[in-house]
mmCIF file of C-alpha atoms in Angstrom:
data_model
loop_
_atom_site.group_PDB
_atom_site.id
_atom_site.type_symbol
_atom_site.label_atom_id
_atom_site.label_comp_id
_atom_site.label_asym_id
_atom_site.label_seq_id
_atom_site.Cartn_x
_atom_site.Cartn_y
_atom_site.Cartn_z
ATOM 1 C CA MET K 1 -92.069 45.547 148.415
ATOM 2 C CA LYS K 2 -92.146 41.840 149.218
ATOM 3 C CA ARG K 3 -90.021 40.562 152.039
ATOM 4 C CA PHE K 4 -86.861 38.622 151.104
ATOM 5 C CA VAL K 5 -87.132 34.955 152.076
ATOM 6 C CA TRP K 6 -84.191 32.677 151.358
ATOM 7 C CA ARG K 7 -84.992 28.984 151.376
ATOM 8 C CA LEU K 8 -81.527 27.982 152.664
ATOM 9 C CA GLN K 9 -81.671 30.340 155.668
ATOM 10 C CA ARG K 10 -82.371 27.452 158.036
ATOM 11 C CA VAL K 11 -79.222 25.647 156.834
ATOM 12 C CA LEU K 12 -77.185 28.832 157.350
ATOM 13 C CA ASP K 13 -78.585 29.220 160.876
ATOM 14 C CA ILE K 14 -77.713 25.605 161.696
ATOM 15 C CA LYS K 15 -74.173 26.001 160.343
ATOM 16 C CA THR K 16 -73.735 29.228 162.325
ATOM 17 C CA LYS K 17 -74.728 27.438 165.540
ATOM 18 C CA GLU K 18 -72.498 24.492 164.648
ATOM 19 C CA GLU K 19 -69.555 26.849 164.090
ATOM 20 C CA GLN K 20 -70.163 28.508 167.468
ATOM 21 C CA ARG K 21 -70.373 25.123 169.188
ATOM 22 C CA LYS K 22 -67.166 23.880 167.561
ATOM 23 C CA LYS K 23 -65.360 27.118 168.465
ATOM 24 C CA LYS K 24 -66.460 26.651 172.071
ATOM 25 C CA GLU K 25 -65.172 23.058 172.037
ATOM 26 C CA LEU K 26 -61.878 24.296 170.566
ATOM 27 C CA LEU K 27 -61.590 26.919 173.303
ATOM 28 C CA GLU K 28 -62.192 24.305 176.017
ATOM 29 C CA LEU K 29 -59.615 22.016 174.426
ATOM 30 C CA THR K 30 -57.104 24.861 174.223
ATOM 31 C CA GLU K 31 -57.666 25.623 177.912
ATOM 32 C CA LYS K 32 -57.019 21.963 178.805
ATOM 33 C CA LEU K 33 -53.850 22.051 176.719
ATOM 34 C CA ALA K 34 -52.662 25.230 178.434
ATOM 35 C CA GLN K 35 -53.350 23.661 181.847
ATOM 36 C CA ALA K 36 -51.359 20.544 180.938
ATOM 37 C CA ARG K 37 -48.461 22.698 179.727
ATOM 38 C CA ARG K 38 -48.551 24.677 182.991
ATOM 39 C CA GLU K 39 -48.435 21.434 184.978
ATOM 40 C CA LEU K 40 -45.459 20.265 182.904
ATOM 41 C CA LEU K 41 -43.616 23.529 183.516
ATOM 42 C CA ILE K 42 -44.328 23.294 187.245
ATOM 43 C CA GLN K 43 -42.999 19.716 187.407
ATOM 44 C CA ASN K 44 -39.848 20.688 185.519
ATOM 45 C CA LYS K 45 -39.370 23.731 187.754
ATOM 46 C CA ILE K 46 -39.723 21.602 190.892
ATOM 47 C CA LEU K 47 -37.047 19.210 189.629
ATOM 48 C CA GLN K 48 -34.731 22.079 188.705
ATOM 49 C CA ASP K 49 -35.214 23.688 192.119
ATOM 50 C CA ILE K 50 -34.443 20.435 193.928
ATOM 51 C CA ILE K 51 -31.332 19.852 191.807
ATOM 52 C CA SER K 52 -30.022 23.361 192.413
ATOM 53 C CA ASP K 53 -30.797 23.059 196.139
ATOM 54 C CA ILE K 54 -28.919 19.757 196.407
ATOM 55 C CA ALA K 55 -25.989 21.088 194.379
ATOM 56 C CA SER K 56 -25.564 24.026 196.740
ATOM 57 C CA LYS K 57 -25.229 21.831 199.861
ATOM 58 C CA LYS K 58 -22.127 20.241 201.354
ATOM 59 C CA PRO K 59 -21.252 16.687 200.230
ATOM 60 C CA GLN K 60 -22.147 15.071 203.607
ATOM 61 C CA LYS K 61 -25.697 16.501 203.606
ATOM 62 C CA ARG K 62 -26.055 16.049 199.897
ATOM 63 C CA LEU K 63 -25.785 12.249 199.927
ATOM 64 C CA GLY K 64 -29.047 11.611 201.810
ATOM 65 C CA GLU K 65 -30.920 14.160 199.776
ATOM 66 C CA GLN K 66 -29.572 12.739 196.529
ATOM 67 C CA GLU K 67 -30.955 9.324 197.443
ATOM 68 C CA PHE K 68 -34.345 10.877 198.213
ATOM 69 C CA PHE K 69 -34.165 12.861 194.957
ATOM 70 C CA LEU K 70 -33.460 9.740 192.899
ATOM 71 C CA LYS K 71 -36.563 8.032 194.321
ATOM 72 C CA TYR K 72 -38.649 11.171 193.835
ATOM 73 C CA SER K 73 -37.309 11.855 190.348
ATOM 74 C CA THR K 74 -38.400 8.427 189.100
ATOM 75 C CA ALA K 75 -41.999 9.162 190.055
ATOM 76 C CA SER K 76 -41.662 12.719 188.841
ATOM 77 C CA ASN K 77 -40.210 11.609 185.500
ATOM 78 C CA GLU K 78 -43.138 9.231 185.081
ATOM 79 C CA LYS K 79 -45.536 12.083 185.773
ATOM 80 C CA ILE K 80 -43.683 14.314 183.286
ATOM 81 C CA LYS K 81 -43.829 11.549 180.678
ATOM 82 C CA LYS K 82 -47.599 11.200 181.185
ATOM 83 C CA LEU K 83 -48.028 14.968 180.925
ATOM 84 C CA LYS K 84 -46.062 15.044 177.672
ATOM 85 C CA ASN K 85 -48.233 12.253 176.266
ATOM 86 C CA LYS K 86 -51.350 14.110 177.366
ATOM 87 C CA ILE K 87 -50.062 17.303 175.730
ATOM 88 C CA ASN K 88 -49.351 15.435 172.481
ATOM 89 C CA GLN K 89 -52.865 13.952 172.472
ATOM 90 C CA LEU K 90 -54.435 17.331 173.217
ATOM 91 C CA GLU K 91 -52.397 18.982 170.458
ATOM 92 C CA LEU K 92 -53.599 16.334 168.010
ATOM 93 C CA LEU K 93 -57.214 16.866 169.089
ATOM 94 C CA GLN K 94 -56.711 20.619 168.826
ATOM 95 C CA ARG K 95 -55.457 20.328 165.233
ATOM 96 C CA GLU K 96 -58.449 18.131 164.352
ATOM 97 C CA LYS K 97 -60.848 20.585 165.990
ATOM 98 C CA ILE K 98 -59.263 23.520 164.130
ATOM 99 C CA THR K 99 -59.772 21.614 160.869
ATOM 100 C CA GLU K 100 -63.435 21.012 161.764
ATOM 101 C CA VAL K 101 -63.979 24.675 162.655
ATOM 102 C CA LEU K 102 -62.394 25.839 159.394
ATOM 103 C CA LYS K 103 -64.478 23.369 157.370
ATOM 104 C CA VAL K 104 -67.739 24.578 158.920
ATOM 105 C CA LYS K 105 -66.638 28.202 158.610
ATOM 106 C CA ARG K 106 -65.867 27.839 154.881
ATOM 107 C CA PHE K 107 -69.215 26.135 154.283
ATOM 108 C CA LYS K 108 -71.022 28.874 156.197
ATOM 109 C CA GLU K 109 -69.169 31.606 154.298
ATOM 110 C CA GLY K 110 -70.178 29.931 151.028
ATOM 111 C CA LEU K 111 -73.809 29.960 152.147
ATOM 112 C CA GLU K 112 -73.516 33.621 153.147
ATOM 113 C CA LYS K 113 -72.204 34.471 149.673
ATOM 114 C CA LEU K 114 -75.101 32.570 148.097
ATOM 115 C CA ARG K 115 -77.534 34.428 150.344
ATOM 116 C CA ALA K 116 -76.036 37.803 149.450
ATOM 117 C CA GLU K 117 -76.268 36.975 145.743
ATOM 118 C CA ALA K 118 -79.865 35.745 146.097
ATOM 119 C CA LYS K 119 -80.800 38.920 147.990
ATOM 120 C CA ARG K 120 -79.150 41.091 145.344
ATOM 121 C CA GLN K 121 -81.112 39.281 142.621
ATOM 122 C CA PHE K 122 -84.329 39.587 144.641
ATOM 123 C CA ILE K 123 -83.864 43.343 145.069
ATOM 124 C CA THR K 124 -83.100 43.746 141.365
ATOM 125 C CA GLU K 125 -86.261 41.807 140.431
ATOM 126 C CA GLN K 126 -88.360 43.832 142.879
ATOM 127 C CA GLU K 127 -87.016 47.088 141.476
ATOM 128 C CA LYS K 128 -87.890 45.911 137.948
ATOM 129 C CA LEU K 129 -91.416 44.992 139.055
ATOM 130 C CA GLU K 130 -91.876 48.345 140.791
ATOM 131 C CA GLN K 131 -90.602 50.169 137.716
ATOM 132 C CA LYS K 132 -92.976 48.153 135.531
ATOM 133 C CA GLU K 133 -95.914 49.052 137.814
ATOM 134 C CA LEU K 134 -94.899 52.720 137.773
ATOM 135 C CA ASP K 135 -94.663 52.650 133.976
ATOM 136 C CA GLU K 136 -98.088 51.015 133.699
ATOM 137 C CA THR K 137 -99.583 53.545 136.113
ATOM 138 C CA ALA K 138 -98.009 56.394 134.162
ATOM 139 C CA THR K 139 -99.258 54.953 130.860
ATOM 140 C CA ILE K 140 -102.795 54.577 132.213
ATOM 141 C CA SER K 141 -102.733 58.111 133.649
ATOM 142 C CA PHE K 142 -101.416 59.483 130.372
ATOM 143 C CA ALA K 143 -104.058 57.595 128.387
ATOM 144 C CA ARG K 144 -106.790 58.934 130.698
ATOM 145 C CA GLU K 145 -105.487 62.475 130.291
ATOM 146 C CA ILE K 146 -105.529 62.117 126.528
ATOM 147 C CA LEU K 147 -108.979 60.523 126.473
ATOM 148 C CA LYS K 148 -110.433 62.931 129.035
ATOM 149 C CA PRO K 149 -110.946 65.909 126.708
ATOM 150 C CA ILE K 150 -112.474 63.673 124.077
ATOM 151 C CA GLY K 151 -114.972 62.101 126.435
ATOM 152 C CA SER K 152 -115.946 65.356 128.156
#
């Protein structure tokens, strides 16, 4: 039997590699997003801890620490704002990357279906050819058997 060769196999291979590459990029982007979210949680936790610490102290001690907290919180709020912006940008990039991955995946799946159909047709054709050869061989053998007694 002949070997199945599909002329679009190279395209399928390229799309498979492209899908893997885009999935890897998506994973890296998701890791960056998770890191930014962790940083945001840490910053919020630090602020909450400082607030609860200040609230638990006596009013005389609290005044100096409140002044320090107000100066610190301005810088901290700016950092939190930047982190939120970064998270929003990363989420947007993540959605775009997911769309790209799905687009490549659908295209690749379409190619895989075409390949499966082409292979099924190839096998069917090969089976027909083999059956035709077997029939011809059987016909020739039968004709020889019939002609053998006459020629002997």
